mmCIF file of C-alpha atoms and ligand atoms in Angstrom:
data_model
loop_
_atom_site.group_PDB
_atom_site.id
_atom_site.type_symbol
_atom_site.label_atom_id
_atom_site.label_comp_id
_atom_site.label_asym_id
_atom_site.label_seq_id
_atom_site.Cartn_x
_atom_site.Cartn_y
_atom_site.Cartn_z
ATOM 1 C CA MET G 187 24.533 -8.728 6.923
ATOM 2 C CA LYS G 188 21.320 -8.459 8.111
ATOM 3 C CA VAL G 189 19.778 -5.258 6.717
ATOM 4 C CA PHE G 190 16.050 -5.020 8.518
ATOM 5 C CA SER G 191 14.768 -6.453 11.266
ATOM 6 C CA ARG G 192 11.328 -6.330 9.767
ATOM 7 C CA VAL G 193 9.562 -5.576 7.199
ATOM 8 C CA LEU G 194 6.435 -5.580 4.997
ATOM 9 C CA VAL G 195 5.693 -6.950 1.756
ATOM 10 C CA THR G 196 2.157 -5.362 0.310
ATOM 11 C CA GLY G 197 1.661 -7.739 -3.076
ATOM 12 C CA GLY G 198 4.278 -9.878 -1.740
ATOM 13 C CA ALA G 199 3.456 -12.583 -3.446
ATOM 14 C CA GLY G 200 2.823 -11.316 -6.962
ATOM 15 C CA PHE G 201 5.716 -11.314 -10.073
ATOM 16 C CA ILE G 202 7.915 -8.108 -8.972
ATOM 17 C CA GLY G 203 6.558 -8.905 -4.804
ATOM 18 C CA SER G 204 7.923 -12.538 -4.541
ATOM 19 C CA HIS G 205 11.582 -11.802 -5.578
ATOM 20 C CA LEU G 206 11.451 -8.526 -2.992
ATOM 21 C CA VAL G 207 10.574 -11.017 -1.092
ATOM 22 C CA GLU G 208 13.710 -13.497 -1.258
ATOM 23 C CA ALA G 209 15.882 -10.573 -1.855
ATOM 24 C CA LEU G 210 14.741 -9.436 2.084
ATOM 25 C CA VAL G 211 14.371 -12.931 3.105
ATOM 26 C CA ALA G 212 18.228 -13.785 2.044
ATOM 27 C CA SER G 213 19.003 -10.571 3.853
ATOM 28 C CA GLY G 214 18.384 -11.476 7.266
ATOM 29 C CA ALA G 215 15.040 -10.069 7.532
ATOM 30 C CA GLU G 216 12.387 -11.273 9.497
ATOM 31 C CA VAL G 217 9.327 -10.452 6.452
ATOM 32 C CA THR G 218 5.673 -10.418 6.437
ATOM 33 C CA VAL G 219 3.399 -10.594 2.880
ATOM 34 C CA LEU G 220 0.034 -9.028 2.581
ATOM 35 C CA ASP G 221 -1.671 -10.008 -0.574
ATOM 36 C CA ASN G 222 -4.951 -11.321 -1.188
ATOM 37 C CA LEU G 223 -3.826 -13.753 -3.634
ATOM 38 C CA SER G 224 -6.138 -11.324 -6.882
ATOM 39 C CA THR G 225 -3.786 -11.636 -8.556
ATOM 40 C CA GLY G 226 -0.272 -12.952 -6.310
ATOM 41 C CA HIS G 227 -0.338 -16.872 -6.713
ATOM 42 C CA ARG G 228 0.982 -19.356 -2.687
ATOM 43 C CA ARG G 229 3.307 -20.401 -4.647
ATOM 44 C CA ASN G 230 5.713 -17.663 -5.765
ATOM 45 C CA LEU G 231 5.891 -18.173 -2.366
ATOM 46 C CA ASP G 232 7.439 -21.517 -2.182
ATOM 47 C CA SER G 233 11.579 -20.669 -2.164
ATOM 48 C CA VAL G 234 11.247 -19.195 0.740
ATOM 49 C CA GLY G 235 8.199 -21.849 2.386
ATOM 50 C CA LYS G 236 8.123 -21.390 6.330
ATOM 51 C CA SER G 237 10.817 -18.278 6.510
ATOM 52 C CA VAL G 238 8.284 -15.806 5.935
ATOM 53 C CA THR G 239 4.235 -14.604 6.752
ATOM 54 C CA LEU G 240 1.554 -15.056 4.151
ATOM 55 C CA VAL G 241 -0.825 -13.128 5.876
ATOM 56 C CA GLU G 242 -3.771 -12.901 2.925
ATOM 57 C CA GLY G 243 -5.789 -9.784 3.284
ATOM 58 C CA ASP G 244 -6.706 -6.251 1.755
ATOM 59 C CA ILE G 245 -4.239 -3.170 2.368
ATOM 60 C CA ARG G 246 -7.733 -1.676 2.296
ATOM 61 C CA ASP G 247 -8.170 -3.153 5.419
ATOM 62 C CA ARG G 248 -6.820 -0.152 8.326
ATOM 63 C CA ALA G 249 -6.774 -2.631 11.295
ATOM 64 C CA LEU G 250 -5.366 -5.628 9.422
ATOM 65 C CA LEU G 251 -2.301 -2.308 8.539
ATOM 66 C CA ASP G 252 -2.218 -0.733 10.923
ATOM 67 C CA GLN G 253 -1.465 -4.705 13.341
ATOM 68 C CA LEU G 254 0.742 -5.965 10.177
ATOM 69 C CA THR G 255 2.852 -2.332 10.341
ATOM 70 C CA ARG G 256 3.636 -2.146 13.684
ATOM 71 C CA SER G 257 7.913 -2.387 14.386
ATOM 72 C CA CYS G 258 7.873 -2.317 10.444
ATOM 73 C CA ASP G 259 12.282 -0.785 10.087
ATOM 74 C CA VAL G 260 10.329 -0.611 6.239
ATOM 75 C CA VAL G 261 7.304 -1.101 4.345
ATOM 76 C CA PHE G 262 7.522 -2.446 0.205
ATOM 77 C CA HIS G 263 4.424 -0.981 -1.032
ATOM 78 C CA HIS G 264 3.372 -2.903 -3.713
ATOM 79 C CA ALA G 265 0.182 -4.150 -3.939
ATOM 80 C CA ALA G 266 -1.977 -2.899 -6.559
ATOM 81 C CA ILE G 267 -4.294 -3.558 -9.360
ATOM 82 C CA VAL G 268 -2.033 -3.855 -11.766
ATOM 83 C CA SER G 269 -3.812 -3.597 -15.164
ATOM 84 C CA VAL G 270 -4.510 -0.768 -17.366
ATOM 85 C CA THR G 271 -6.733 -2.090 -19.093
ATOM 86 C CA GLN G 272 -8.899 -3.714 -16.445
ATOM 87 C CA SER G 273 -8.341 0.276 -14.260
ATOM 88 C CA VAL G 274 -10.223 1.506 -17.756
ATOM 89 C CA SER G 275 -12.882 -0.376 -17.580
ATOM 90 C CA ASP G 276 -13.194 -0.365 -13.803
ATOM 91 C CA PRO G 277 -11.696 3.169 -12.592
ATOM 92 C CA ALA G 278 -13.836 3.076 -9.221
ATOM 93 C CA LEU G 279 -12.620 -0.462 -8.131
ATOM 94 C CA SER G 280 -8.812 0.576 -9.705
ATOM 95 C CA CYS G 281 -9.517 3.568 -8.041
ATOM 96 C CA ASP G 282 -10.299 1.992 -4.711
ATOM 97 C CA VAL G 283 -7.394 -0.434 -4.672
ATOM 98 C CA ASN G 284 -4.886 1.744 -5.910
ATOM 99 C CA ASP G 285 -5.570 5.143 -4.077
ATOM 100 C CA LEU G 286 -7.600 4.097 -1.007
ATOM 101 C CA GLY G 287 -5.241 1.128 -0.202
ATOM 102 C CA THR G 288 -2.104 3.635 -0.604
ATOM 103 C CA VAL G 289 -3.823 6.149 1.449
ATOM 104 C CA ARG G 290 -3.806 3.433 3.548
ATOM 105 C CA VAL G 291 -0.894 2.063 3.417
ATOM 106 C CA LEU G 292 0.695 5.404 4.424
ATOM 107 C CA ASP G 293 -1.757 6.234 7.095
ATOM 108 C CA ALA G 294 -1.100 2.729 8.920
ATOM 109 C CA CYS G 295 3.183 3.401 8.364
ATOM 110 C CA ARG G 296 2.817 7.601 9.480
ATOM 111 C CA LYS G 297 0.983 6.121 13.122
ATOM 112 C CA ASN G 298 2.791 2.975 13.924
ATOM 113 C CA GLY G 299 6.515 4.889 13.543
ATOM 114 C CA VAL G 300 7.874 2.990 9.488
ATOM 115 C CA GLY G 301 11.271 4.338 9.224
ATOM 116 C CA ARG G 302 10.744 4.066 5.582
ATOM 117 C CA VAL G 303 8.127 3.383 2.816
ATOM 118 C CA VAL G 304 9.226 2.733 -0.728
ATOM 119 C CA MET G 305 6.148 2.715 -3.527
ATOM 120 C CA ALA G 306 6.239 0.747 -6.306
ATOM 121 C CA SER G 307 4.733 3.537 -9.547
ATOM 122 C CA SER G 308 4.864 3.211 -13.732
ATOM 123 C CA SER G 309 6.659 5.085 -16.504
ATOM 124 C CA ALA G 310 2.818 5.283 -17.107
ATOM 125 C CA VAL G 311 2.758 8.302 -15.336
ATOM 126 C CA TYR G 312 4.848 10.323 -18.800
ATOM 127 C CA GLY G 313 2.064 9.394 -21.514
ATOM 128 C CA ASP G 314 3.227 9.228 -24.256
ATOM 129 C CA GLY G 315 5.087 12.738 -24.534
ATOM 130 C CA PRO G 316 7.528 12.245 -27.938
ATOM 131 C CA ILE G 317 10.731 13.380 -25.931
ATOM 132 C CA LEU G 318 12.630 10.706 -24.929
ATOM 133 C CA PRO G 319 14.178 9.567 -22.554
ATOM 134 C CA LYS G 320 12.151 9.893 -20.014
ATOM 135 C CA THR G 321 13.100 12.374 -17.254
ATOM 136 C CA GLU G 322 11.271 12.142 -13.289
ATOM 137 C CA THR G 323 11.566 16.448 -14.163
ATOM 138 C CA MET G 324 9.293 16.255 -16.371
ATOM 139 C CA PRO G 325 5.519 17.237 -16.508
ATOM 140 C CA ALA G 326 3.354 14.067 -16.078
ATOM 141 C CA CYS G 327 0.870 12.863 -18.248
ATOM 142 C CA PRO G 328 -1.271 10.179 -17.411
ATOM 143 C CA LEU G 329 -3.896 8.697 -19.812
ATOM 144 C CA SER G 330 -5.553 5.993 -17.860
ATOM 145 C CA PRO G 331 -7.408 5.527 -14.568
ATOM 146 C CA TYR G 332 -4.099 3.243 -13.604
ATOM 147 C CA ALA G 333 -1.689 5.705 -14.577
ATOM 148 C CA VAL G 334 -3.201 8.929 -12.726
ATOM 149 C CA GLN G 335 -3.268 6.464 -9.581
ATOM 150 C CA LYS G 336 -0.178 6.224 -9.157
ATOM 151 C CA LEU G 337 0.888 10.202 -10.002
ATOM 152 C CA SER G 338 -1.876 11.024 -7.549
ATOM 153 C CA GLY G 339 0.195 7.895 -4.833
ATOM 154 C CA GLU G 340 3.698 9.598 -5.255
ATOM 155 C CA HIS G 341 1.848 13.349 -4.247
ATOM 156 C CA TYR G 342 0.447 11.524 -1.570
ATOM 157 C CA ALA G 343 4.216 10.163 -0.547
ATOM 158 C CA ALA G 344 5.448 13.553 -0.794
ATOM 159 C CA VAL G 345 2.871 14.976 0.952
ATOM 160 C CA PHE G 346 3.321 12.287 4.109
ATOM 161 C CA GLY G 347 6.570 13.477 4.144
ATOM 162 C CA ARG G 348 6.010 17.214 4.658
ATOM 163 C CA LEU G 349 2.802 16.961 6.765
ATOM 164 C CA TYR G 350 4.335 13.808 9.126
ATOM 165 C CA GLY G 351 7.904 13.271 7.988
ATOM 166 C CA LEU G 352 7.299 10.011 7.007
ATOM 167 C CA GLU G 353 9.778 9.155 4.580
ATOM 168 C CA THR G 354 8.911 7.603 1.376
ATOM 169 C CA VAL G 355 10.605 7.167 -2.156
ATOM 170 C CA CYS G 356 8.871 6.510 -5.289
ATOM 171 C CA LEU G 357 9.898 4.268 -8.490
ATOM 172 C CA ARG G 358 8.752 4.743 -11.402
ATOM 173 C CA TYR G 359 9.582 0.955 -13.086
ATOM 174 C CA PHE G 360 10.053 1.006 -16.956
ATOM 175 C CA ASN G 361 9.258 -2.371 -18.526
ATOM 176 C CA VAL G 362 9.418 -5.225 -15.605
ATOM 177 C CA TYR G 363 10.584 -8.722 -17.010
ATOM 178 C CA GLY G 364 11.642 -12.281 -15.599
ATOM 179 C CA PRO G 365 10.664 -15.510 -14.527
ATOM 180 C CA ARG G 366 6.764 -15.508 -12.426
ATOM 181 C CA GLN G 367 5.280 -12.980 -14.759
ATOM 182 C CA THR G 368 2.475 -15.057 -16.715
ATOM 183 C CA PRO G 369 1.229 -14.789 -20.223
ATOM 184 C CA SER G 370 -2.403 -14.618 -18.303
ATOM 185 C CA SER G 371 -3.785 -12.083 -21.042
ATOM 186 C CA PRO G 372 -3.172 -10.236 -24.466
ATOM 187 C CA TYR G 373 -2.302 -7.722 -22.194
ATOM 188 C CA SER G 374 0.543 -9.646 -20.229
ATOM 189 C CA GLY G 375 4.011 -7.667 -20.430
ATOM 190 C CA VAL G 376 5.321 -9.336 -24.330
ATOM 191 C CA ILE G 377 8.410 -10.662 -22.662
ATOM 192 C CA SER G 378 5.805 -13.409 -21.157
ATOM 193 C CA LEU G 379 3.643 -13.476 -24.319
ATOM 194 C CA PHE G 380 6.363 -13.991 -26.884
ATOM 195 C CA VAL G 381 8.670 -16.521 -24.138
ATOM 196 C CA SER G 382 5.774 -18.306 -23.918
ATOM 197 C CA ASN G 383 4.854 -18.197 -27.640
ATOM 198 C CA ALA G 384 7.870 -19.098 -28.399
ATOM 199 C CA VAL G 385 8.055 -22.142 -26.034
ATOM 200 C CA SER G 386 5.312 -24.071 -27.242
ATOM 201 C CA GLY G 387 6.101 -22.883 -30.671
ATOM 202 C CA ARG G 388 3.245 -20.941 -31.629
ATOM 203 C CA PRO G 389 3.532 -17.489 -33.714
ATOM 204 C CA PRO G 390 3.416 -14.168 -31.785
ATOM 205 C CA THR G 391 1.027 -11.008 -32.634
ATOM 206 C CA ILE G 392 3.563 -7.880 -32.878
ATOM 207 C CA TYR G 393 0.503 -5.629 -32.967
ATOM 208 C CA GLY G 394 1.586 -2.419 -35.678
ATOM 209 C CA ASP G 395 4.460 -3.136 -37.632
ATOM 210 C CA GLY G 396 6.442 -3.623 -34.562
ATOM 211 C CA SER G 397 9.074 -0.899 -34.270
ATOM 212 C CA GLN G 398 7.819 0.374 -31.243
ATOM 213 C CA THR G 399 10.126 0.257 -28.369
ATOM 214 C CA ARG G 400 10.604 -0.080 -24.585
ATOM 215 C CA ASP G 401 12.411 0.051 -21.763
ATOM 216 C CA PHE G 402 12.898 -3.667 -20.699
ATOM 217 C CA VAL G 403 13.696 -4.299 -16.613
ATOM 218 C CA HIS G 404 14.909 -7.316 -15.788
ATOM 219 C CA VAL G 405 13.297 -7.722 -12.198
ATOM 220 C CA GLY G 406 16.575 -8.678 -10.685
ATOM 221 C CA ASP G 407 17.801 -5.289 -10.736
ATOM 222 C CA VAL G 408 14.364 -3.897 -9.827
ATOM 223 C CA VAL G 409 14.766 -5.898 -7.172
ATOM 224 C CA ARG G 410 17.914 -4.383 -6.468
ATOM 225 C CA ALA G 411 16.418 -0.512 -6.586
ATOM 226 C CA ASN G 412 14.139 -1.290 -4.001
ATOM 227 C CA LEU G 413 17.003 -2.360 -1.534
ATOM 228 C CA LEU G 414 19.071 0.529 -2.549
ATOM 229 C CA ALA G 415 15.724 2.584 -2.363
ATOM 230 C CA ALA G 416 15.423 1.522 1.373
ATOM 231 C CA THR G 417 18.817 2.238 2.603
ATOM 232 C CA GLN G 418 20.716 4.668 1.223
ATOM 233 C CA LYS G 419 19.623 8.248 2.819
ATOM 234 C CA ALA G 420 19.952 10.468 -0.091
ATOM 235 C CA ALA G 421 16.889 8.102 -1.757
ATOM 236 C CA ALA G 422 14.074 9.656 1.084
ATOM 237 C CA GLY G 423 11.785 11.834 -0.962
ATOM 238 C CA ARG G 424 12.893 11.189 -3.779
ATOM 239 C CA VAL G 425 11.040 9.319 -6.686
ATOM 240 C CA PHE G 426 13.311 7.702 -9.546
ATOM 241 C CA ASN G 427 13.014 5.746 -12.771
ATOM 242 C CA VAL G 428 13.678 2.196 -13.678
ATOM 243 C CA GLY G 429 15.022 0.930 -16.217
ATOM 244 C CA THR G 430 18.001 0.290 -18.091
ATOM 245 C CA GLY G 431 18.135 3.401 -20.354
ATOM 246 C CA VAL G 432 18.099 1.169 -23.483
ATOM 247 C CA SER G 433 15.173 0.293 -25.492
ATOM 248 C CA THR G 434 14.634 -2.686 -27.772
ATOM 249 C CA ARG G 435 12.841 -2.793 -30.594
ATOM 250 C CA ILE G 436 9.521 -5.226 -30.544
ATOM 251 C CA ARG G 437 10.380 -6.984 -33.880
ATOM 252 C CA ASP G 438 13.946 -7.611 -32.565
ATOM 253 C CA LEU G 439 13.096 -8.386 -29.295
ATOM 254 C CA TRP G 440 10.973 -11.748 -32.023
ATOM 255 C CA ASP G 441 14.170 -11.827 -33.290
ATOM 256 C CA THR G 442 16.320 -11.990 -29.809
ATOM 257 C CA ILE G 443 13.273 -14.608 -28.018
ATOM 258 C CA GLN G 444 13.716 -17.161 -31.477
ATOM 259 C CA GLU G 445 17.622 -17.093 -31.373
ATOM 260 C CA LEU G 446 18.157 -17.436 -28.040
ATOM 261 C CA SER G 447 15.360 -20.092 -28.037
ATOM 262 C CA LEU G 448 16.428 -21.798 -31.127
ATOM 263 C CA THR G 449 13.488 -21.443 -32.790
ATOM 264 C CA LYS G 450 11.147 -20.055 -36.266
ATOM 265 C CA THR G 451 8.119 -19.161 -36.418
ATOM 266 C CA ALA G 452 7.090 -16.038 -37.983
ATOM 267 C CA PRO G 453 4.933 -13.657 -35.989
ATOM 268 C CA VAL G 454 1.075 -13.475 -37.293
ATOM 269 C CA PHE G 455 1.722 -9.201 -37.606
ATOM 270 C CA ALA G 456 -2.003 -6.933 -35.731
ATOM 271 C CA PRO G 457 -3.265 -3.948 -36.435
ATOM 272 C CA PRO G 458 -1.753 -1.421 -33.381
ATOM 273 C CA ARG G 459 -3.172 -2.012 -30.125
ATOM 274 C CA ALA G 460 -5.383 1.462 -29.396
ATOM 275 C CA GLY G 461 -3.362 3.842 -26.327
ATOM 276 C CA ASP G 462 -0.178 2.140 -27.299
ATOM 277 C CA ILE G 463 2.894 4.310 -27.290
ATOM 278 C CA GLN G 464 5.563 3.813 -29.818
ATOM 279 C CA ASP G 465 8.546 4.545 -27.475
ATOM 280 C CA SER G 466 10.234 3.979 -24.170
ATOM 281 C CA CYS G 467 13.133 4.823 -22.745
ATOM 282 C CA SER G 468 14.087 5.661 -19.312
ATOM 283 C CA ASP G 469 16.801 7.758 -17.808
ATOM 284 C CA ILE G 470 18.195 6.601 -14.743
ATOM 285 C CA SER G 471 21.090 9.128 -14.661
ATOM 286 C CA ALA G 472 18.840 10.442 -11.172
ATOM 287 C CA ILE G 473 19.012 6.493 -9.559
ATOM 288 C CA THR G 474 22.892 6.137 -10.705
ATOM 289 C CA GLN G 475 23.787 9.228 -9.517
ATOM 290 C CA CYS G 476 21.784 9.222 -5.326
ATOM 291 C CA LEU G 477 22.049 5.812 -5.164
ATOM 292 C CA ASP G 478 24.532 4.008 -7.604
ATOM 293 C CA PHE G 479 22.401 2.484 -9.176
ATOM 294 C CA THR G 480 22.803 0.563 -12.065
ATOM 295 C CA PRO G 481 20.954 -2.979 -14.176
ATOM 296 C CA LYS G 482 23.070 -5.406 -15.155
ATOM 297 C CA VAL G 483 20.823 -7.890 -16.107
ATOM 298 C CA THR G 484 21.338 -7.139 -20.338
ATOM 299 C CA ILE G 485 18.269 -8.054 -22.626
ATOM 300 C CA HIS G 486 19.920 -11.464 -23.637
ATOM 301 C CA GLN G 487 21.049 -12.447 -19.680
ATOM 302 C CA GLY G 488 16.906 -12.029 -19.125
ATOM 303 C CA LEU G 489 15.515 -13.700 -21.891
ATOM 304 C CA SER G 490 17.317 -16.258 -21.139
ATOM 305 C CA ASP G 491 16.375 -16.785 -17.578
ATOM 306 C CA THR G 492 13.283 -16.253 -18.257
ATOM 307 C CA LEU G 493 13.113 -18.519 -21.519
ATOM 308 C CA ALA G 494 14.695 -21.496 -19.043
ATOM 309 C CA TRP G 495 11.750 -20.427 -16.207
ATOM 310 C CA TYR G 496 9.354 -21.093 -18.905
ATOM 311 C CA HIS G 497 11.167 -24.453 -19.966
ATOM 312 C CA HIS G 498 11.315 -25.740 -16.867
ATOM 313 C CA GLY G 499 7.438 -26.386 -16.331
ATOM 314 C CA ASN G 500 5.782 -23.454 -15.494
ATOM 315 C CA GLY G 501 4.353 -22.964 -18.630
ATOM 316 C CA LYS G 502 1.876 -25.141 -16.873
ATOM 317 C CA ILE G 503 1.316 -23.273 -13.882
ATOM 318 C CA PRO G 504 -2.723 -22.405 -12.922
ATOM 319 C CA GLY G 505 -3.440 -19.493 -15.123
ATOM 320 C CA TYR G 506 -1.907 -19.931 -17.012
ATOM 321 C CA ARG G 507 -2.626 -19.376 -20.876
ATOM 322 C CA ALA G 508 -0.081 -19.370 -24.397
ATOM 323 C CA GLN G 509 -2.118 -17.549 -26.603
HETATM 324 C C1 UD2 S 743 2.698 -0.857 -19.723
HETATM 325 C C2 UD2 S 743 2.917 -1.512 -18.687
HETATM 326 C C3 UD2 S 743 1.413 -1.297 -18.460
HETATM 327 C C4 UD2 S 743 1.728 0.674 -18.769
HETATM 328 C C5 UD2 S 743 2.202 1.150 -19.648
HETATM 329 C C6 UD2 S 743 2.505 2.521 -19.286
HETATM 330 C C7 UD2 S 743 3.443 -3.461 -18.921
HETATM 331 C C8 UD2 S 743 3.072 -5.344 -19.245
HETATM 332 N N1 UD2 S 743 2.477 -2.959 -19.097
HETATM 333 O O1 UD2 S 743 2.661 -1.147 -21.285
HETATM 334 O O2 UD2 S 743 0.805 -1.990 -17.242
HETATM 335 O O3 UD2 S 743 2.746 0.891 -17.635
HETATM 336 O O4 UD2 S 743 3.656 0.638 -19.843
HETATM 337 O O5 UD2 S 743 3.015 2.951 -20.810
HETATM 338 O O6 UD2 S 743 5.111 -3.707 -18.262
HETATM 339 N N2 UD2 S 743 2.976 -6.076 -27.801
HETATM 340 C C9 UD2 S 743 2.899 -7.183 -28.802
HETATM 341 N N3 UD2 S 743 2.486 -7.832 -28.470
HETATM 342 C C10 UD2 S 743 1.988 -9.030 -27.965
HETATM 343 C C11 UD2 S 743 1.430 -8.013 -26.733
HETATM 344 C C12 UD2 S 743 2.667 -6.374 -26.790
HETATM 345 O O7 UD2 S 743 2.930 -6.452 -30.674
HETATM 346 O O8 UD2 S 743 1.913 -9.628 -28.045
HETATM 347 C C13 UD2 S 743 3.926 -5.117 -28.126
HETATM 348 C C14 UD2 S 743 2.272 -3.824 -27.783
HETATM 349 O O9 UD2 S 743 1.782 -3.236 -28.671
HETATM 350 C C15 UD2 S 743 3.391 -2.195 -27.552
HETATM 351 C C16 UD2 S 743 4.915 -3.232 -26.723
HETATM 352 O O10 UD2 S 743 5.128 -5.326 -27.239
HETATM 353 O O11 UD2 S 743 4.051 -1.627 -27.942
HETATM 354 C C17 UD2 S 743 4.845 -3.915 -25.407
HETATM 355 O O12 UD2 S 743 3.744 -3.275 -24.579
HETATM 356 P P1 UD2 S 743 3.633 -4.305 -23.258
HETATM 357 O O13 UD2 S 743 1.241 -4.960 -22.760
HETATM 358 O O14 UD2 S 743 4.541 -5.299 -23.156
HETATM 359 O O15 UD2 S 743 3.503 -3.175 -22.478
HETATM 360 P P2 UD2 S 743 2.939 -1.272 -22.956
HETATM 361 O O16 UD2 S 743 4.579 -1.075 -22.384
HETATM 362 O O17 UD2 S 743 2.708 -1.165 -23.651
#
């Protein structure tokens, strides 16, 4: 069944965006991707080939956005500088892309009468408060320029709804993992780093004692959350957590990866990473009640799937560096 006619995915050549693009193409949508390929890659769209129009460009380019959002049903906004570290070292640049870029996307959508905008936000907006699980009604406490920018994107989305009637949905992603997430820096997702370590037989680094926990959500579940957010009437104007509601200890994560990859390597322990939070876990009752979303991929299944991707030679892709 064709659900959408025309959609635009900003950041569609990235890790999460490219999985979303695949699902949209499979649903019969006409998909355009806007990506400046700063962290995204053409190869992420190999599986969809010519069924997608990839426009290499920037979300700050007003004229380009105006052209690409014309006659779109839905815009999925995933383009961003996603590195917290980079936002700390160059807050002005990440503000330019994440804040101004988001406002320009929203503005083009309102001018062109786009039906709905689904925006990628982050659990980073919660900061490191001790209360768990995190619910959307808790006060936000951003601790990095990146988190401030994600929160301000949510506020802009709400204001565009109130002022101009633009329908938006913001999704606060917890720790997303899966195929195509590359361990290109020590700040890449811990699962991408650990899986590449296991595949290459190198010891991983565990910061602190490994007792810290995270809510790891598989990219396939994140894609389903996006599709529900785009199609369910009740989602309009809302902000939802996207996680699993289950948290995993970092030390246990390494043990599970070893079990699944039939390897045995002792980790190297290093001092806790500056600014790390101890625990994170989502409350997903809002998205479950409103959109009937339940995560389907268990951490075991998701890790197997991610390991399989690395085993199939994907560790050799450009930009990949085993830690
Ligand atoms: C996640 C997001 C980040 C921001 C932040 C908000 C990812 C990749 N990053 O950071 O963008 O939203 O949440 O709180 O989703 N670790 C190790 N060894 C390693 C790498 C990591 O022990 O080689 C630990 C690390 O110290 C941390 C945990 O694993 O306790 C998760 O680290 P991460 O960088 O994958 O994600 P996180 O939660 O710091």
